[in-house]
Amino acid sequence: MKRSPKLTKQKIVEAAVELFDSQGFDGTTVRQIACKAGVNVALIAYYFKNKKGLLEYVMVEYYEALFRKLDGCRHDTEWESLYDLLRHMLESLVRFQSEFYQVTRLIHRELSVESMLGREIMSTYLAKLKHYFAAVIEEGVEEGEFPPLQVEGVVIQLMAITSFPYTYPQIIREVFYLEPLDEQFVEQMVHYTYDFLHHMMTPLNTFR
Amino acid sequence: MKRSPKLTKQKIVEAAVELFDSQGFDGTTVRQIACKAGVNVALIAYYFKNKKGLLEYVMVEYYEALFRKLDGCRHDTEWESLYDLLRHMLESLVRFQSEFYQVTRLIHRELSVESMLGREIMSTYLAKLKHYFAAVIEEGVEEGEFPPLQVEGVVIQLMAITSFPYTYPQIIREVFYLEPLDEQFVEQMVHYTYDFLHHMMTPLNTFR
DNA sequence: GTCTATATATTGATAGAC
DNA sequence: GTCTATCAATATATAGAC
């Protein structure tokens, strides 16, 4: 029985995302993926060369989609200040991470193990992500819209705040009894981020 | 050739920490651990029952030490306000995570995979950690030292900010070109955390 | 406490029929 | 594109000598 190639490939990706997310990359076998996807094991090698190739495909797809969305903030939406743009971008980031929460978690986890692939992802996509936000902040500082602030420090903390609930959703669930995927929580998260930003932009602070 | 049991056990733990940290739990074999520790493979089962038991031992040891240190903030050091105590506790947390950076990273990573052990660690130690900080903040709010604020939200963000550099040290290194284990960086981190706290305590903010 | 030797299972990947 | 069958490597865990 032949199947549409597009469908088979997609089913493998979906199964892999689910299993990599819940069990980790090394904790997942190609057989489990094939079984969950309802396809033959050999098809993983056919479409993705090997298990690592499948992981790489998922990671690249995720970041390409993220940057398409962030580019949309720059060009599509109307923003009347850099502060406004920054808020748009941060909200987009939070919502993207929430929407693709499984890939978000699995990427961050695999990023934390020492590997070639992790290093490549960091040097390309994470460096780009940092630059997207740092550039806007730097521009705001230069134009006098923002007070002088340590750009890198702000970006690190923005990354920390926005990623935490989606890399450790179980902590949010089992320690704080909140549901990180609820729209209510997402709005709360966006609010937190806005507040943090607002504080950073308040000149009277001692933040250096 | 007989060896001191204390030494052998410790050598296994040290090797395991290093390998679990860099390669992940599932990515590490008991043979690698035994080899790195310079002991026989069978001794892992002798001392820790199995690989999972070794991981559990490392995690429990880490959190027990952390809480001993945090308890020290409450009782040993002199603090003249709850704000002061909170700062002491946060600095202790940051420095502890920096000192045992390998275990910090491996625990956070393994916490992000769906497992019985992870759930147990969360429901005991992370819940306790949350309570340690939440209790001080709540006390401060009740006594009027702090303005009214959403305690849980503050704790989530404190956890996010303080843990990020030690769960993703490679991001700090390869994207921001900073060394997360330098005393200079640690001081910067403590400073960030203090600043965040200071902002939260400033009543004029819109943080709810 | 420490070792060797081994049982048992499972892994990722592929060759080749269809 | 999809399948079966299988290879070769590696995994954890343990039994039993020392």
Short mmCIF file of C-alpha atoms (C1' of nucleotides) in Angstrom, two decimals:
data_model
loop_
_atom_site.label_atom_id
_atom_site.label_comp_id
_atom_site.label_asym_id
_atom_site.label_seq_id
_atom_site.Cartn_x
_atom_site.Cartn_y
_atom_site.Cartn_z
CA MET A 1 0.00 0.00 0.00
CA LYS A 2 1.49 3.27 -1.11
CA ARG A 3 0.99 6.47 0.79
CA SER A 4 1.45 10.09 -0.11
CA PRO A 5 5.11 10.90 0.58
CA LYS A 6 4.20 14.27 2.03
CA LEU A 7 1.90 12.65 4.54
CA THR A 8 4.38 9.99 5.60
CA LYS A 9 7.17 12.49 6.13
CA GLN A 10 4.89 14.72 8.15
CA LYS A 11 3.68 11.82 10.27
CA ILE A 12 7.25 10.87 11.10
CA VAL A 13 8.06 14.44 12.09
CA GLU A 14 5.00 14.70 14.31
CA ALA A 15 5.74 11.41 16.05
CA ALA A 16 9.39 12.34 16.51
CA VAL A 17 8.53 15.74 17.99
CA GLU A 18 6.21 14.15 20.49
CA LEU A 19 8.70 11.48 21.54
CA PHE A 20 11.83 13.66 21.52
CA ASP A 21 9.90 16.13 23.65
CA SER A 22 8.72 13.70 26.27
CA GLN A 23 11.64 11.24 26.36
CA GLY A 24 14.57 13.16 24.98
CA PHE A 25 16.55 12.44 21.81
CA ASP A 26 18.76 9.70 23.23
CA GLY A 27 15.82 8.27 25.14
CA THR A 28 13.85 7.74 21.96
CA THR A 29 14.39 4.90 19.49
CA VAL A 30 13.72 5.03 15.77
CA ARG A 31 11.40 2.08 16.23
CA GLN A 32 9.25 4.02 18.67
CA ILE A 33 9.00 6.87 16.21
CA ALA A 34 8.04 4.59 13.32
CA CYS A 35 5.51 2.78 15.49
CA LYS A 36 3.88 6.00 16.70
CA ALA A 37 3.83 7.41 13.17
CA GLY A 38 2.38 4.15 11.87
CA VAL A 39 5.07 3.80 9.22
CA ASN A 40 7.95 1.46 8.58
CA VAL A 41 11.25 1.97 10.39
CA ALA A 42 13.27 2.10 7.21
CA LEU A 43 11.39 5.19 6.05
CA ILE A 44 13.12 7.31 8.63
CA ALA A 45 16.44 6.65 6.96
CA TYR A 46 14.81 7.17 3.57
CA TYR A 47 13.51 10.66 4.40
CA PHE A 48 16.02 11.92 6.95
CA LYS A 49 19.14 9.77 6.45
CA ASN A 50 19.20 8.89 10.15
CA LYS A 51 17.84 9.76 13.57
CA LYS A 52 20.08 12.80 13.94
CA GLY A 53 19.00 14.07 10.55
CA LEU A 54 15.42 13.94 11.75
CA LEU A 55 16.28 16.01 14.81
CA GLU A 56 18.11 18.52 12.68
CA TYR A 57 15.17 18.82 10.32
CA VAL A 58 12.83 19.58 13.22
CA MET A 59 15.17 22.18 14.69
CA VAL A 60 15.82 24.01 11.44
CA GLU A 61 12.12 24.03 10.52
CA TYR A 62 11.32 25.56 13.91
CA TYR A 63 13.82 28.38 13.73
CA GLU A 64 13.06 29.21 10.12
CA ALA A 65 9.40 29.61 11.06
CA LEU A 66 10.31 31.70 14.11
CA PHE A 67 12.37 34.14 12.10
CA ARG A 68 9.67 34.42 9.45
CA LYS A 69 7.35 35.46 12.24
CA LEU A 70 9.82 37.92 13.77
CA ASP A 71 10.51 39.42 10.36
CA GLY A 72 6.79 39.95 10.11
CA CYS A 73 6.96 42.19 13.18
CA ARG A 74 9.49 44.40 11.50
CA HIS A 75 7.69 44.79 8.19
CA ASP A 76 4.03 43.82 8.36
CA THR A 77 2.74 45.39 11.52
CA GLU A 78 2.74 49.12 12.14
CA TRP A 79 4.71 50.27 15.15
CA GLU A 80 5.16 53.84 16.21
CA SER A 81 8.20 53.44 18.43
CA LEU A 82 11.08 51.05 18.94
CA TYR A 83 9.64 50.25 22.34
CA ASP A 84 6.44 49.27 20.58
CA LEU A 85 8.31 47.11 18.08
CA LEU A 86 10.24 45.41 20.86
CA ARG A 87 7.00 44.54 22.59
CA HIS A 88 5.55 43.14 19.39
CA MET A 89 8.63 40.98 18.88
CA LEU A 90 8.61 39.70 22.45
CA GLU A 91 4.93 38.84 22.28
CA SER A 92 5.55 37.02 19.01
CA LEU A 93 8.39 35.07 20.60
CA VAL A 94 6.33 34.05 23.61
CA ARG A 95 3.36 33.03 21.48
CA PHE A 96 5.53 31.11 19.06
CA GLN A 97 7.18 29.19 21.89
CA SER A 98 3.78 28.45 23.36
CA GLU A 99 2.33 27.31 20.04
CA PHE A 100 5.23 24.97 19.32
CA TYR A 101 5.87 24.10 22.93
CA GLN A 102 7.07 20.57 22.23
CA VAL A 103 9.79 21.64 19.82
CA THR A 104 10.69 24.55 22.07
CA ARG A 105 11.35 22.22 24.97
CA LEU A 106 13.19 19.57 22.99
CA ILE A 107 15.45 22.10 21.31
CA HIS A 108 16.40 23.78 24.55
CA ARG A 109 17.09 20.41 26.14
CA GLU A 110 19.27 19.14 23.29
CA LEU A 111 20.99 22.52 23.20
CA SER A 112 22.14 21.83 26.74
CA VAL A 113 24.10 18.72 25.80
CA GLU A 114 27.56 19.08 24.33
CA SER A 115 27.24 18.27 20.63
CA MET A 116 28.18 19.46 17.18
CA LEU A 117 24.57 20.00 16.20
CA GLY A 118 23.89 22.06 19.32
CA ARG A 119 26.88 24.26 18.64
CA GLU A 120 25.74 24.81 15.06
CA ILE A 121 22.21 25.74 16.10
CA MET A 122 23.57 28.18 18.66
CA SER A 123 26.06 29.85 16.37
CA THR A 124 23.46 30.37 13.68
CA TYR A 125 19.97 30.66 15.11
CA LEU A 126 20.52 31.72 18.71
CA ALA A 127 23.10 34.27 17.67
CA LYS A 128 20.58 35.58 15.14
CA LEU A 129 17.84 35.70 17.77
CA LYS A 130 20.10 37.64 20.10
CA HIS A 131 20.94 40.03 17.32
CA TYR A 132 17.30 40.65 16.43
CA PHE A 133 16.57 41.92 19.90
CA ALA A 134 19.92 43.53 20.61
CA ALA A 135 19.72 45.55 17.39
CA VAL A 136 16.39 47.11 18.29
CA ILE A 137 17.52 47.94 21.81
CA GLU A 138 20.80 49.40 20.61
CA GLU A 139 18.97 51.51 18.07
CA GLY A 140 16.66 52.79 20.79
CA VAL A 141 19.59 53.69 23.00
CA GLU A 142 21.41 55.50 20.20
CA GLU A 143 18.34 57.47 19.18
CA GLY A 144 17.69 58.43 22.76
CA GLU A 145 14.34 56.67 22.96
CA PHE A 146 15.77 54.29 25.56
CA PRO A 147 18.03 55.17 28.48
CA PRO A 148 21.60 53.86 28.35
CA LEU A 149 21.53 50.22 29.38
CA GLN A 150 23.66 47.13 29.15
CA VAL A 151 22.10 45.60 26.04
CA GLU A 152 23.52 42.08 26.39
CA GLY A 153 22.39 41.81 29.99
CA VAL A 154 18.87 42.82 29.06
CA VAL A 155 18.75 40.32 26.22
CA ILE A 156 19.98 37.48 28.43
CA GLN A 157 17.26 38.18 30.94
CA LEU A 158 14.59 38.53 28.28
CA MET A 159 15.61 35.13 26.92
CA ALA A 160 15.55 33.67 30.42
CA ILE A 161 12.11 35.00 31.30
CA THR A 162 10.46 34.18 28.00
CA SER A 163 11.84 30.66 27.68
CA PHE A 164 11.52 29.32 31.22
CA PRO A 165 7.83 28.29 31.20
CA TYR A 166 8.21 26.51 27.87
CA THR A 167 11.38 24.66 28.71
CA TYR A 168 10.07 23.60 32.12
CA PRO A 169 6.29 23.38 31.69
CA GLN A 170 6.10 20.63 34.31
CA ILE A 171 7.56 23.00 36.91
CA ILE A 172 4.83 25.49 36.08
CA ARG A 173 2.26 22.71 36.32
CA GLU A 174 3.41 20.65 39.25
CA VAL A 175 5.01 23.30 41.43
CA PHE A 176 2.91 26.37 40.64
CA TYR A 177 -0.29 24.61 39.57
CA LEU A 178 -0.63 26.73 36.44
CA GLU A 179 -1.16 25.62 32.86
CA PRO A 180 1.56 27.14 30.65
CA LEU A 181 -0.41 26.54 27.46
CA ASP A 182 -3.55 28.36 28.58
CA GLU A 183 -4.19 31.63 26.80
CA GLN A 184 -4.55 33.16 30.24
CA PHE A 185 -1.03 32.13 31.20
CA VAL A 186 0.40 33.29 27.89
CA GLU A 187 -1.13 36.71 28.44
CA GLN A 188 0.31 36.75 31.93
CA MET A 189 3.73 35.88 30.48
CA VAL A 190 3.49 38.65 27.90
CA HIS A 191 2.51 41.00 30.69
CA TYR A 192 5.53 39.97 32.77
CA THR A 193 7.79 40.57 29.83
CA TYR A 194 6.28 43.98 29.13
CA ASP A 195 6.70 44.87 32.78
CA PHE A 196 10.30 43.80 32.80
CA LEU A 197 10.93 45.86 29.70
CA HIS A 198 9.15 48.82 31.20
CA HIS A 199 11.36 48.63 34.27
CA MET A 200 14.49 48.43 32.16
CA MET A 201 13.37 51.53 30.30
CA THR A 202 12.80 53.46 33.50
CA PRO A 203 15.91 55.67 33.83
CA LEU A 204 15.80 55.91 37.60
CA ASN A 205 16.76 52.27 38.05
CA THR A 206 20.18 51.17 39.14
CA PHE A 207 20.44 48.61 36.37
CA ARG A 208 23.79 48.86 34.68
CA MET B 1 43.94 -4.52 44.69
CA LYS B 2 41.51 -3.15 47.23
CA ARG B 3 40.62 0.50 47.36
CA SER B 4 39.00 2.59 50.02
CA PRO B 5 35.24 2.26 49.42
CA LYS B 6 34.71 5.93 50.12
CA LEU B 7 37.14 6.86 47.42
CA THR B 8 35.71 4.51 44.84
CA LYS B 9 32.17 5.69 45.42
CA GLN B 10 33.25 9.31 45.17
CA LYS B 11 35.20 8.67 41.98
CA ILE B 12 32.15 7.10 40.38
CA VAL B 13 30.01 10.07 41.38
CA GLU B 14 32.51 12.57 40.00
CA ALA B 15 32.83 10.74 36.69
CA ALA B 16 29.08 10.37 36.40
CA VAL B 17 28.47 14.06 37.07
CA GLU B 18 30.92 15.04 34.38
CA LEU B 19 29.48 12.66 31.80
CA PHE B 20 25.80 13.17 32.62
CA ASP B 21 26.44 16.90 32.37
CA SER B 22 28.13 16.90 29.00
CA GLN B 23 26.33 14.00 27.28
CA GLY B 24 23.06 13.64 29.15
CA PHE B 25 21.84 10.69 31.19
CA ASP B 26 20.65 8.56 28.27
CA GLY B 27 23.68 9.57 26.26
CA THR B 28 26.04 8.18 28.85
CA THR B 29 26.85 4.49 29.38
CA VAL B 30 27.83 2.86 32.63
CA ARG B 31 31.00 1.70 30.92
CA GLN B 32 32.01 5.28 30.16
CA ILE B 33 31.46 6.18 33.78
CA ALA B 34 33.47 3.23 35.05
CA CYS B 35 36.24 3.95 32.58
CA LYS B 36 36.46 7.65 33.47
CA ALA B 37 36.37 6.83 37.18
CA GLY B 38 39.05 4.18 36.69
CA VAL B 39 36.98 1.50 38.40
CA ASN B 40 35.22 -1.67 37.36
CA VAL B 41 31.78 -1.49 35.75
CA ALA B 42 30.19 -3.83 38.23
CA LEU B 43 30.94 -1.46 41.09
CA ILE B 44 28.29 0.95 39.87
CA ALA B 45 25.64 -1.65 40.54
CA TYR B 46 27.32 -2.50 43.84
CA TYR B 47 27.16 1.08 45.15
CA PHE B 48 24.11 2.52 43.43
CA LYS B 49 22.06 -0.52 42.35
CA ASN B 50 21.95 0.77 38.78
CA LYS B 51 22.50 3.78 36.52
CA LYS B 52 19.28 5.47 37.58
CA GLY B 53 20.20 5.02 41.23
CA LEU B 54 23.43 6.87 40.55
CA LEU B 55 21.55 9.76 39.01
CA GLU B 56 19.14 9.87 41.92
CA TYR B 57 22.03 9.90 44.38
CA VAL B 58 23.59 12.89 42.62
CA MET B 59 20.33 14.82 42.52
CA VAL B 60 19.42 14.22 46.15
CA GLU B 61 22.92 15.10 47.33
CA TYR B 62 22.74 18.38 45.40
CA TYR B 63 19.41 19.53 46.77
CA GLU B 64 20.21 18.50 50.33
CA ALA B 65 23.34 20.63 50.17
CA LEU B 66 21.42 23.53 48.63
CA PHE B 67 18.84 23.56 51.40
CA ARG B 68 21.52 23.33 54.06
CA LYS B 69 22.99 26.48 52.53
CA LEU B 70 19.63 28.28 52.28
CA ASP B 71 18.83 27.34 55.87
CA GLY B 72 22.10 28.96 56.78
CA CYS B 73 20.77 32.26 55.38
CA ARG B 74 17.80 32.10 57.72
CA HIS B 75 19.72 31.28 60.85
CA ASP B 76 23.43 31.98 60.61
CA THR B 77 23.71 35.34 58.93
CA GLU B 78 22.29 38.52 60.40
CA TRP B 79 19.68 40.27 58.30
CA GLU B 80 17.86 43.39 59.30
CA SER B 81 14.94 43.17 56.89
CA LEU B 82 13.09 40.57 54.83
CA TYR B 83 14.35 42.32 51.73
CA ASP B 84 17.86 41.78 53.03
CA LEU B 85 17.19 38.12 53.76
CA LEU B 86 15.72 37.61 50.30
CA ARG B 87 18.84 39.07 48.74
CA HIS B 88 21.05 36.81 50.83
CA MET B 89 19.05 33.78 49.76
CA LEU B 90 19.15 34.72 46.09
CA GLU B 91 22.88 35.30 46.18
CA SER B 92 23.34 31.94 47.89
CA LEU B 93 21.24 30.27 45.20
CA VAL B 94 23.19 31.85 42.37
CA ARG B 95 26.55 31.01 43.93
CA PHE B 96 25.51 27.46 44.68
CA GLN B 97 24.39 26.92 41.11
CA SER B 98 27.63 28.38 39.86
CA GLU B 99 29.75 26.25 42.21
CA PHE B 100 27.99 23.02 41.23
CA TYR B 101 27.32 24.07 37.68
CA GLN B 102 27.57 20.57 36.25
CA VAL B 103 24.95 19.09 38.53
CA THR B 104 22.80 22.19 38.10
CA ARG B 105 22.72 21.72 34.36
CA LEU B 106 22.20 17.98 34.39
CA ILE B 107 19.38 18.19 36.89
CA HIS B 108 17.54 20.86 34.96
CA ARG B 109 17.95 18.88 31.76
CA GLU B 110 16.71 15.60 33.22
CA LEU B 111 13.89 17.49 34.91
CA SER B 112 12.69 18.44 31.46
CA VAL B 113 12.13 14.85 30.38
CA GLU B 114 8.96 13.08 31.41
CA SER B 115 9.95 10.60 34.11
CA MET B 116 9.01 9.32 37.53
CA LEU B 117 12.27 10.52 39.04
CA GLY B 118 11.81 14.00 37.62
CA ARG B 119 8.31 14.23 39.03
CA GLU B 120 9.56 13.16 42.44
CA ILE B 121 12.36 15.70 42.46
CA MET B 122 9.94 18.44 41.47
CA SER B 123 7.27 17.58 44.00
CA THR B 124 9.79 17.47 46.81
CA TYR B 125 12.75 19.75 46.15
CA LEU B 126 11.46 22.29 43.66
CA ALA B 127 8.25 22.73 45.60
CA LYS B 128 10.38 23.28 48.69
CA LEU B 129 12.58 25.79 46.88
CA LYS B 130 9.53 27.69 45.68
CA HIS B 131 8.18 27.70 49.23
CA TYR B 132 11.43 29.03 50.69
CA PHE B 133 11.25 32.14 48.54
CA ALA B 134 7.48 32.52 48.44
CA ALA B 135 7.29 32.40 52.24
CA VAL B 136 9.71 35.29 52.70
CA ILE B 137 7.96 37.39 50.07
CA GLU B 138 4.52 36.66 51.50
CA GLU B 139 5.74 37.58 54.97
CA GLY B 140 7.11 40.84 53.62
CA VAL B 141 3.82 41.67 51.93
CA GLU B 142 1.79 40.86 55.03
CA GLU B 143 4.01 42.92 57.27
CA GLY B 144 3.87 45.83 54.87
CA GLU B 145 7.59 45.82 54.14
CA PHE B 146 6.85 44.88 50.51
CA PRO B 147 4.11 46.30 48.32
CA PRO B 148 1.31 43.91 47.32
CA LEU B 149 2.58 41.71 44.50
CA GLN B 150 1.77 38.46 42.81
CA VAL B 151 4.10 36.20 44.77
CA GLU B 152 4.05 33.19 42.44
CA GLY B 153 4.80 35.30 39.39
CA VAL B 154 7.79 36.87 41.10
CA VAL B 155 9.14 33.48 42.16
CA ILE B 156 8.78 32.06 38.64
CA GLN B 157 10.77 34.93 37.22
CA LEU B 158 13.40 34.75 39.94
CA MET B 159 13.85 31.06 39.14
CA ALA B 160 14.05 31.84 35.43
CA ILE B 161 16.64 34.58 35.79
CA THR B 162 18.84 32.79 38.30
CA SER B 163 18.88 29.44 36.52
CA PHE B 164 19.28 30.42 32.88
CA PRO B 165 23.07 30.97 32.76
CA TYR B 166 23.73 27.69 34.55
CA THR B 167 21.37 25.57 32.51
CA TYR B 168 22.60 27.07 29.25
CA PRO B 169 26.21 28.04 29.90
CA GLN B 170 27.09 27.41 26.24
CA ILE B 171 24.59 30.08 25.18
CA ILE B 172 26.31 32.53 27.51
CA ARG B 173 29.68 31.46 26.11
CA GLU B 174 29.04 31.06 22.42
CA VAL B 175 26.36 33.67 21.85
CA PHE B 176 27.27 36.36 24.37
CA TYR B 177 30.98 35.60 24.70
CA LEU B 178 30.86 35.67 28.48
CA GLU B 179 32.16 33.09 30.93
CA PRO B 180 29.33 32.10 33.31
CA LEU B 181 31.72 30.64 35.87
CA ASP B 182 33.84 33.77 36.25
CA GLU B 183 33.43 35.53 39.56
CA GLN B 184 32.83 38.68 37.55
CA PHE B 185 29.85 37.14 35.79
CA VAL B 186 28.47 35.71 39.02
CA GLU B 187 28.58 39.18 40.56
CA GLN B 188 26.84 40.57 37.51
CA MET B 189 24.16 37.87 37.88
CA VAL B 190 23.66 38.68 41.54
CA HIS B 191 23.40 42.32 40.58
CA TYR B 192 20.75 41.56 37.95
CA THR B 193 18.75 39.60 40.48
CA TYR B 194 18.98 42.37 43.05
CA ASP B 195 17.86 44.88 40.44
CA PHE B 196 14.93 42.75 39.44
CA LEU B 197 13.94 42.43 43.08
CA HIS B 198 14.34 46.14 43.59
CA HIS B 199 12.02 46.83 40.69
CA MET B 200 9.43 44.44 42.00
CA MET B 201 9.55 46.22 45.33
CA THR B 202 9.01 49.60 43.74
CA PRO B 203 5.30 50.28 44.27
CA LEU B 204 4.91 52.54 41.27
CA ASN B 205 5.32 49.69 38.84
CA THR B 206 2.41 48.14 37.00
CA PHE B 207 3.38 44.63 37.94
CA ARG B 208 0.36 42.70 39.04
"C1'" DG C 1 35.07 -4.77 47.70
"C1'" DT C 2 36.61 -5.92 43.37
"C1'" DC C 3 36.91 -8.54 39.51
"C1'" DT C 4 35.82 -11.51 34.95
"C1'" DA C 5 32.65 -13.36 32.07
"C1'" DT C 6 28.41 -13.51 30.22
"C1'" DA C 7 23.26 -13.38 29.63
"C1'" DT C 8 19.83 -10.88 27.41
"C1'" DA C 9 17.96 -7.35 25.02
"C1'" DT C 10 17.97 -3.49 22.12
"C1'" DT C 11 20.08 -0.30 19.47
"C1'" DG C 12 20.68 2.38 14.59
"C1'" DA C 13 21.24 1.45 10.00
"C1'" DT C 14 21.00 -1.02 5.54
"C1'" DA C 15 20.55 -4.42 1.56
"C1'" DG C 16 17.51 -5.84 -1.50
"C1'" DA C 17 12.66 -7.57 -2.82
"C1'" DC C 18 8.49 -5.48 -4.28
"C1'" DG D 1 8.03 4.75 -1.68
"C1'" DT D 2 7.48 0.99 1.13
"C1'" DC D 3 8.51 -3.22 2.94
"C1'" DT D 4 11.05 -7.55 5.32
"C1'" DA D 5 14.95 -9.37 7.16
"C1'" DT D 6 19.02 -8.92 9.21
"C1'" DC D 7 23.68 -7.24 10.62
"C1'" DA D 8 26.87 -5.64 13.76
"C1'" DA D 9 27.43 -2.99 17.64
"C1'" DT D 10 26.32 -1.80 22.06
"C1'" DA D 11 23.43 -1.54 26.07
"C1'" DT D 12 22.50 -2.78 31.22
"C1'" DA D 13 22.68 -5.92 34.66
"C1'" DT D 14 24.20 -9.98 37.13
"C1'" DA D 15 26.31 -14.50 38.70
"C1'" DG D 16 29.99 -16.12 40.81
"C1'" DA D 17 35.29 -16.42 41.48
"C1'" DC D 18 38.64 -14.16 44.27
#
